[in-house]
PDB file of C-alpha atoms in Angstrom:
ATOM      1  CA  ALA U 808     -14.180 -14.742 -17.866  1.00 70.00           C
ATOM      2  CA  GLN U 809     -14.013 -12.624 -20.846  1.00 80.00           C
ATOM      3  CA  SER U 810     -11.735  -9.370 -20.181  1.00 88.00           C
ATOM      4  CA  VAL U 811      -9.483  -6.753 -22.043  1.00 92.00           C
ATOM      5  CA  SER U 812      -6.878  -4.965 -20.284  1.00 94.00           C
ATOM      6  CA  GLN U 813      -5.116  -1.922 -21.306  1.00 94.00           C
ATOM      7  CA  HIS U 814      -1.812  -1.510 -19.255  1.00 88.00           C
ATOM      8  CA  ASN U 815      -1.646   2.183 -19.945  1.00 87.00           C
ATOM      9  CA  HIS U 816      -4.290   4.618 -19.045  1.00 90.00           C
ATOM     10  CA  HIS U 817      -2.657   7.802 -19.885  1.00 94.00           C
ATOM     11  CA  VAL U 818      -0.161   8.302 -22.428  1.00 96.00           C
ATOM     12  CA  ILE U 819       1.761  11.912 -23.146  1.00 97.00           C
ATOM     13  CA  LEU U 820       4.324  11.747 -26.075  1.00 97.00           C
ATOM     14  CA  SER U 821       5.848  14.416 -28.147  1.00 97.00           C
ATOM     15  CA  GLU U 822       5.340  14.557 -31.985  1.00 96.00           C
ATOM     16  CA  ALA U 823       7.203  12.084 -33.775  1.00 96.00           C
ATOM     17  CA  ALA U 824       7.897   9.862 -30.639  1.00 97.00           C
ATOM     18  CA  SER U 825       7.110   6.555 -31.393  1.00 97.00           C
ATOM     19  CA  LEU U 826       3.997   4.843 -29.641  1.00 97.00           C
ATOM     20  CA  GLU U 827       3.241   1.461 -28.468  1.00 97.00           C
ATOM     21  CA  LEU U 828      -0.236   0.488 -26.362  1.00 97.00           C
ATOM     22  CA  GLY U 829      -0.619  -2.595 -24.545  1.00 96.00           C
ATOM     23  CA  CYS U 830      -3.626  -4.585 -24.938  1.00 96.00           C
ATOM     24  CA  ASN U 831      -4.162  -8.038 -23.614  1.00 96.00           C
ATOM     25  CA  TYR U 832      -7.240 -10.001 -23.480  1.00 94.00           C
ATOM     26  CA  SER U 833      -8.614 -13.066 -21.804  1.00 89.00           C
ATOM     27  CA  TYR U 834     -11.458 -14.749 -24.200  1.00 80.00           C
ATOM     28  CA  GLY U 835     -12.633 -18.283 -25.060  1.00 77.00           C
ATOM     29  CA  GLY U 836     -12.988 -19.520 -28.516  1.00 74.00           C
ATOM     30  CA  THR U 837     -12.131 -17.436 -31.570  1.00 77.00           C
ATOM     31  CA  VAL U 838     -10.707 -14.421 -30.756  1.00 81.00           C
ATOM     32  CA  ASN U 839     -11.721 -11.117 -33.086  1.00 88.00           C
ATOM     33  CA  LEU U 840      -9.540  -8.418 -32.040  1.00 92.00           C
ATOM     34  CA  PHE U 841      -9.815  -4.347 -32.418  1.00 92.00           C
ATOM     35  CA  TRP U 842      -8.405  -1.157 -32.134  1.00 94.00           C
ATOM     36  CA  TYR U 843     -11.142   1.878 -32.018  1.00 92.00           C
ATOM     37  CA  VAL U 844      -9.835   5.513 -31.669  1.00 93.00           C
ATOM     38  CA  GLN U 845     -12.044   8.256 -30.401  1.00 90.00           C
ATOM     39  CA  TYR U 846     -11.297  11.800 -31.119  1.00 89.00           C
ATOM     40  CA  PRO U 847     -12.381  14.229 -28.717  1.00 85.00           C
ATOM     41  CA  GLY U 848     -16.351  14.810 -29.110  1.00 77.00           C
ATOM     42  CA  GLN U 849     -16.610  12.357 -31.653  1.00 79.00           C
ATOM     43  CA  HIS U 850     -17.715   8.718 -32.072  1.00 79.00           C
ATOM     44  CA  LEU U 851     -15.911   5.489 -31.928  1.00 85.00           C
ATOM     45  CA  GLN U 852     -13.984   4.642 -35.273  1.00 87.00           C
ATOM     46  CA  LEU U 853     -12.477   1.573 -36.296  1.00 87.00           C
ATOM     47  CA  LEU U 854      -8.243   1.637 -36.758  1.00 93.00           C
ATOM     48  CA  LEU U 855      -7.945  -1.521 -37.589  1.00 92.00           C
ATOM     49  CA  LYS U 856      -8.904  -5.145 -36.765  1.00 90.00           C
ATOM     50  CA  TYR U 857      -7.550  -8.855 -36.762  1.00 92.00           C
ATOM     51  CA  PHE U 858      -9.540 -11.651 -37.572  1.00 88.00           C
ATOM     52  CA  SER U 859      -6.815 -14.459 -39.019  1.00 89.00           C
ATOM     53  CA  GLY U 860      -3.931 -14.534 -40.866  1.00 91.00           C
ATOM     54  CA  ASP U 861      -0.952 -12.343 -40.458  1.00 94.00           C
ATOM     55  CA  PRO U 862      -0.751 -11.588 -37.313  1.00 94.00           C
ATOM     56  CA  LEU U 863       0.820  -7.807 -37.890  1.00 96.00           C
ATOM     57  CA  VAL U 864      -2.141  -6.216 -39.183  1.00 96.00           C
ATOM     58  CA  LYS U 865      -2.159  -2.380 -40.781  1.00 95.00           C
ATOM     59  CA  GLY U 866      -4.943   0.097 -40.022  1.00 93.00           C
ATOM     60  CA  ILE U 867      -5.588   3.715 -40.918  1.00 91.00           C
ATOM     61  CA  LYS U 868      -3.501   6.575 -40.337  1.00 93.00           C
ATOM     62  CA  GLY U 869      -0.188   4.554 -40.042  1.00 95.00           C
ATOM     63  CA  PHE U 870      -1.276   2.815 -37.337  1.00 97.00           C
ATOM     64  CA  GLU U 871      -0.161  -1.413 -36.841  1.00 97.00           C
ATOM     65  CA  ALA U 872      -0.736  -3.873 -34.305  1.00 97.00           C
ATOM     66  CA  GLU U 873       0.769  -7.282 -33.896  1.00 96.00           C
ATOM     67  CA  PHE U 874      -1.365 -10.212 -32.249  1.00 95.00           C
ATOM     68  CA  ILE U 875       0.927 -12.348 -30.355  1.00 94.00           C
ATOM     69  CA  LYS U 876      -1.315 -15.028 -29.343  1.00 91.00           C
ATOM     70  CA  SER U 877       1.109 -17.127 -27.019  1.00 92.00           C
ATOM     71  CA  LYS U 878       0.756 -13.605 -24.880  1.00 94.00           C
ATOM     72  CA  PHE U 879      -2.725 -12.801 -25.506  1.00 93.00           C
ATOM     73  CA  SER U 880      -1.865  -9.471 -26.711  1.00 96.00           C
ATOM     74  CA  PHE U 881      -2.771  -7.022 -29.482  1.00 97.00           C
ATOM     75  CA  ASN U 882      -0.532  -4.067 -29.150  1.00 97.00           C
ATOM     76  CA  LEU U 883      -1.103  -1.261 -31.094  1.00 97.00           C
ATOM     77  CA  ARG U 884       2.028   0.967 -32.688  1.00 97.00           C
ATOM     78  CA  LYS U 885       2.687   3.967 -34.417  1.00 97.00           C
ATOM     79  CA  PRO U 886       6.168   4.851 -35.490  1.00 97.00           C
ATOM     80  CA  SER U 887       5.720   8.609 -35.244  1.00 97.00           C
ATOM     81  CA  VAL U 888       2.909  10.250 -33.708  1.00 97.00           C
ATOM     82  CA  GLN U 889       1.115  13.438 -34.691  1.00 96.00           C
ATOM     83  CA  TRP U 890      -0.490  16.272 -32.867  1.00 96.00           C
ATOM     84  CA  SER U 891      -3.675  15.052 -34.338  1.00 95.00           C
ATOM     85  CA  ASP U 892      -3.131  11.348 -33.021  1.00 97.00           C
ATOM     86  CA  THR U 893      -4.293  12.937 -29.493  1.00 96.00           C
ATOM     87  CA  ALA U 894      -7.676  10.761 -28.784  1.00 96.00           C
ATOM     88  CA  GLU U 895      -8.769   7.922 -26.499  1.00 94.00           C
ATOM     89  CA  TYR U 896      -7.833   4.545 -27.657  1.00 96.00           C
ATOM     90  CA  PHE U 897      -9.695   1.432 -27.025  1.00 94.00           C
ATOM     91  CA  CYS U 898      -8.608  -2.221 -27.439  1.00 95.00           C
ATOM     92  CA  ALA U 899     -11.732  -4.553 -27.851  1.00 92.00           C
ATOM     93  CA  VAL U 900     -12.204  -8.468 -28.281  1.00 90.00           C
ATOM     94  CA  GLY U 901     -15.419  -9.842 -29.571  1.00 82.00           C
ATOM     95  CA  ASN U 902     -17.244 -12.496 -31.549  1.00 67.00           C
ATOM     96  CA  THR U 903     -20.982 -12.250 -32.932  1.00 55.00           C
ATOM     97  CA  GLY U 904     -20.554  -8.353 -32.752  1.00 61.00           C
ATOM     98  CA  LYS U 905     -20.461  -8.580 -29.199  1.00 76.00           C
ATOM     99  CA  LEU U 906     -17.422  -6.606 -28.118  1.00 83.00           C
ATOM    100  CA  ILE U 907     -15.657  -6.097 -25.006  1.00 87.00           C
ATOM    101  CA  PHE U 908     -13.545  -3.216 -24.210  1.00 89.00           C
ATOM    102  CA  GLY U 909     -10.871  -2.344 -22.372  1.00 91.00           C
ATOM    103  CA  GLN U 910     -10.954   0.773 -20.129  1.00 89.00           C
ATOM    104  CA  GLY U 911      -9.204   2.799 -22.975  1.00 92.00           C
ATOM    105  CA  THR U 912      -5.983   4.517 -23.073  1.00 95.00           C
ATOM    106  CA  THR U 913      -5.676   8.358 -23.508  1.00 95.00           C
ATOM    107  CA  LEU U 914      -2.953   9.364 -25.788  1.00 96.00           C
ATOM    108  CA  GLN U 915      -2.045  13.358 -25.498  1.00 96.00           C
ATOM    109  CA  VAL U 916       0.478  14.225 -28.509  1.00 96.00           C
ATOM    110  CA  LYS U 917       2.336  17.471 -27.445  1.00 95.00           C
ATOM    111  CA  PRO U 918       3.435  19.635 -30.585  1.00 89.00           C
TER     112      PRO U 918
ATOM    113  CA  ASP C1378     -19.289   9.769 -41.076  1.00 74.00           C
ATOM    114  CA  SER C1379     -20.036   6.243 -40.289  1.00 80.00           C
ATOM    115  CA  GLY C1380     -23.553   6.046 -41.365  1.00 90.00           C
ATOM    116  CA  VAL C1381     -25.114   5.247 -38.078  1.00 94.00           C
ATOM    117  CA  THR C1382     -27.151   8.437 -36.546  1.00 95.00           C
ATOM    118  CA  GLN C1383     -28.203   8.670 -33.413  1.00 96.00           C
ATOM    119  CA  THR C1384     -30.699  11.187 -31.896  1.00 97.00           C
ATOM    120  CA  PRO C1385     -30.757  13.208 -29.902  1.00 96.00           C
ATOM    121  CA  LYS C1386     -27.092  14.347 -29.497  1.00 93.00           C
ATOM    122  CA  HIS C1387     -27.622  15.703 -25.967  1.00 95.00           C
ATOM    123  CA  LEU C1388     -30.214  14.945 -23.108  1.00 96.00           C
ATOM    124  CA  ILE C1389     -30.580  16.475 -19.776  1.00 97.00           C
ATOM    125  CA  THR C1390     -33.366  15.222 -17.474  1.00 97.00           C
ATOM    126  CA  ALA C1391     -34.362  15.220 -14.057  1.00 97.00           C
ATOM    127  CA  THR C1392     -33.674  11.877 -11.865  1.00 97.00           C
ATOM    128  CA  GLY C1393     -36.943   9.469 -11.867  1.00 97.00           C
ATOM    129  CA  GLN C1394     -37.565  10.545 -15.543  1.00 97.00           C
ATOM    130  CA  ARG C1395     -37.702   8.222 -18.430  1.00 98.00           C
ATOM    131  CA  VAL C1396     -36.119   9.077 -21.848  1.00 98.00           C
ATOM    132  CA  THR C1397     -35.773   7.127 -25.241  1.00 98.00           C
ATOM    133  CA  LEU C1398     -32.639   7.428 -27.267  1.00 98.00           C
ATOM    134  CA  ARG C1399     -33.090   6.453 -30.959  1.00 98.00           C
ATOM    135  CA  CYS C1400     -30.578   4.691 -33.661  1.00 97.00           C
ATOM    136  CA  SER C1401     -30.968   4.610 -36.957  1.00 97.00           C
ATOM    137  CA  PRO C1402     -28.118   1.621 -38.532  1.00 96.00           C
ATOM    138  CA  ARG C1403     -26.326   1.960 -41.972  1.00 94.00           C
ATOM    139  CA  SER C1404     -28.576   1.001 -44.709  1.00 94.00           C
ATOM    140  CA  GLY C1405     -28.735  -2.492 -44.781  1.00 90.00           C
ATOM    141  CA  ASP C1406     -27.394  -3.470 -41.478  1.00 93.00           C
ATOM    142  CA  LEU C1407     -29.301  -5.767 -39.499  1.00 92.00           C
ATOM    143  CA  SER C1408     -27.755  -5.899 -36.481  1.00 91.00           C
ATOM    144  CA  VAL C1409     -27.502  -3.178 -33.616  1.00 93.00           C
ATOM    145  CA  TYR C1410     -25.933  -2.929 -30.503  1.00 93.00           C
ATOM    146  CA  TRP C1411     -26.089  -0.272 -27.722  1.00 95.00           C
ATOM    147  CA  TYR C1412     -23.033   0.670 -25.522  1.00 93.00           C
ATOM    148  CA  GLN C1413     -22.944   2.755 -22.532  1.00 93.00           C
ATOM    149  CA  GLN C1414     -19.541   4.774 -21.949  1.00 89.00           C
ATOM    150  CA  SER C1415     -19.088   6.322 -18.199  1.00 85.00           C
ATOM    151  CA  LEU C1416     -16.288   7.485 -16.343  1.00 77.00           C
ATOM    152  CA  ASP C1417     -16.202   4.503 -13.854  1.00 78.00           C
ATOM    153  CA  GLN C1418     -17.547   1.744 -16.011  1.00 79.00           C
ATOM    154  CA  GLY C1419     -15.761   2.304 -19.273  1.00 81.00           C
ATOM    155  CA  LEU C1420     -17.484   1.395 -22.495  1.00 86.00           C
ATOM    156  CA  GLN C1421     -19.937  -1.738 -21.753  1.00 89.00           C
ATOM    157  CA  PHE C1422     -22.004  -3.516 -23.916  1.00 89.00           C
ATOM    158  CA  LEU C1423     -25.744  -3.151 -23.133  1.00 94.00           C
ATOM    159  CA  ILE C1424     -27.811  -4.858 -25.886  1.00 94.00           C
ATOM    160  CA  GLN C1425     -27.633  -6.580 -29.310  1.00 92.00           C
ATOM    161  CA  TYR C1426     -30.716  -6.655 -31.865  1.00 93.00           C
ATOM    162  CA  TYR C1427     -30.665  -8.434 -35.131  1.00 92.00           C
ATOM    163  CA  ASN C1428     -33.381  -8.103 -37.194  1.00 93.00           C
ATOM    164  CA  GLY C1429     -36.216  -7.401 -34.752  1.00 95.00           C
ATOM    165  CA  GLU C1430     -34.962 -10.095 -32.291  1.00 94.00           C
ATOM    166  CA  GLU C1431     -32.992  -9.457 -29.079  1.00 93.00           C
ATOM    167  CA  ARG C1432     -29.830 -11.785 -29.133  1.00 89.00           C
ATOM    168  CA  ALA C1433     -27.466 -10.707 -26.828  1.00 87.00           C
ATOM    169  CA  LYS C1434     -27.370  -9.114 -23.377  1.00 89.00           C
ATOM    170  CA  GLY C1435     -24.765  -7.434 -21.524  1.00 88.00           C
ATOM    171  CA  ASN C1436     -24.640  -5.284 -18.518  1.00 82.00           C
ATOM    172  CA  ILE C1437     -28.075  -3.900 -18.946  1.00 91.00           C
ATOM    173  CA  LEU C1438     -30.228  -2.781 -15.883  1.00 94.00           C
ATOM    174  CA  GLU C1439     -33.478  -3.834 -15.413  1.00 95.00           C
ATOM    175  CA  ARG C1440     -34.495  -0.162 -15.820  1.00 97.00           C
ATOM    176  CA  PHE C1441     -33.469  -0.103 -18.996  1.00 97.00           C
ATOM    177  CA  SER C1442     -34.972  -1.724 -22.174  1.00 96.00           C
ATOM    178  CA  ALA C1443     -34.559  -1.465 -25.911  1.00 97.00           C
ATOM    179  CA  GLN C1444     -36.230  -2.511 -29.249  1.00 97.00           C
ATOM    180  CA  GLN C1445     -35.716  -2.908 -32.796  1.00 97.00           C
ATOM    181  CA  PHE C1446     -38.599  -1.822 -35.378  1.00 97.00           C
ATOM    182  CA  PRO C1447     -39.238  -3.261 -38.629  1.00 96.00           C
ATOM    183  CA  ASP C1448     -37.239  -0.690 -40.465  1.00 95.00           C
ATOM    184  CA  LEU C1449     -34.588  -1.669 -38.340  1.00 96.00           C
ATOM    185  CA  HIS C1450     -34.061   1.491 -36.101  1.00 97.00           C
ATOM    186  CA  SER C1451     -33.691   1.019 -32.629  1.00 98.00           C
ATOM    187  CA  GLU C1452     -34.880   2.592 -29.396  1.00 98.00           C
ATOM    188  CA  LEU C1453     -33.030   2.200 -26.135  1.00 98.00           C
ATOM    189  CA  ASN C1454     -35.508   3.466 -23.081  1.00 98.00           C
ATOM    190  CA  LEU C1455     -34.193   4.379 -19.715  1.00 98.00           C
ATOM    191  CA  SER C1456     -36.380   4.632 -17.066  1.00 97.00           C
ATOM    192  CA  SER C1457     -36.437   5.713 -13.319  1.00 97.00           C
ATOM    193  CA  LEU C1458     -33.150   7.526 -13.907  1.00 97.00           C
ATOM    194  CA  GLU C1459     -30.618   8.054 -11.738  1.00 96.00           C
ATOM    195  CA  LEU C1460     -27.453  10.234 -11.375  1.00 95.00           C
ATOM    196  CA  GLY C1461     -25.265   7.321 -12.089  1.00 94.00           C
ATOM    197  CA  ASP C1462     -26.921   6.754 -15.444  1.00 96.00           C
ATOM    198  CA  SER C1463     -25.362  10.094 -16.777  1.00 95.00           C
ATOM    199  CA  ALA C1464     -23.290   8.741 -19.545  1.00 94.00           C
ATOM    200  CA  LEU C1465     -22.769   8.689 -23.278  1.00 92.00           C
ATOM    201  CA  TYR C1466     -24.678   6.168 -25.201  1.00 95.00           C
ATOM    202  CA  PHE C1467     -23.517   4.781 -28.408  1.00 93.00           C
ATOM    203  CA  CYS C1468     -25.282   2.677 -30.917  1.00 94.00           C
ATOM    204  CA  ALA C1469     -23.492   0.670 -33.403  1.00 92.00           C
ATOM    205  CA  SER C1470     -24.559  -1.456 -36.472  1.00 91.00           C
ATOM    206  CA  SER C1471     -23.125  -4.440 -38.096  1.00 86.00           C
ATOM    207  CA  PRO C1472     -23.388  -5.911 -41.526  1.00 83.00           C
ATOM    208  CA  ASP C1473     -22.002  -9.274 -40.309  1.00 77.00           C
ATOM    209  CA  ARG C1474     -22.045  -9.248 -36.792  1.00 63.00           C
ATOM    210  CA  VAL C1475     -18.262  -8.854 -36.357  1.00 65.00           C
ATOM    211  CA  LYS C1476     -17.325  -5.408 -37.479  1.00 73.00           C
ATOM    212  CA  ALA C1477     -19.393  -2.346 -35.777  1.00 81.00           C
ATOM    213  CA  PHE C1478     -19.652   1.207 -36.842  1.00 87.00           C
ATOM    214  CA  PHE C1479     -20.556   3.480 -34.181  1.00 89.00           C
ATOM    215  CA  GLY C1480     -22.646   6.394 -34.366  1.00 91.00           C
ATOM    216  CA  GLN C1481     -21.872  10.059 -32.322  1.00 89.00           C
ATOM    217  CA  GLY C1482     -23.348   8.654 -29.665  1.00 92.00           C
ATOM    218  CA  THR C1483     -26.107  10.579 -27.224  1.00 95.00           C
ATOM    219  CA  ARG C1484     -25.008  12.130 -24.164  1.00 94.00           C
ATOM    220  CA  LEU C1485     -27.323  11.830 -21.247  1.00 96.00           C
ATOM    221  CA  THR C1486     -27.181  13.966 -18.090  1.00 96.00           C
ATOM    222  CA  VAL C1487     -29.391  13.168 -15.350  1.00 97.00           C
ATOM    223  CA  VAL C1488     -29.515  16.132 -12.797  1.00 96.00           C
TER     224      VAL C1488
END
């Protein structure tokens, strides 16, 4: 069965702390991987995506993610978080546009 | 601004009623997707249309239906509403059936 699992449901960090959000997937066939962010009261925005090539992808706002095929993982990282990173983060996997989302991780950054 | 427009932003209605949610995709995008985001189910794919034709179905209830019109806008019809249908309904459009750009969502409250 196709699924996405995000390990952390709620993460609380202080500003300048490093962030790593875990994402594991189960998916047959060609894998396209995404991280989306949803700021309070706003729509989902694409942070970064992986289709092929370099497994370390860089996205907007200083975020990056590493695709590790052997571990079926696509973890999101940021070296130093800011208060404005407070949001909900969704990992997703999909092909032909139909995305399967993880349950989401709520990140709260304390100033 | 993602370029995807959803109306209305908020909708409050009674159980048993029927509502229509509207989505205008980004200019030129042929694919439209509908997602439901609820507290208990998370973010789930409902249905996809491509250039007026249904392409994929996810966890969409029989009480729900959708269509895409010749001008490419789409409508999601929800009928015989139940309390559990209260959720945020997102529309997304895609230029290539891989990337998805999300609208702001319609928050439906069934009372």
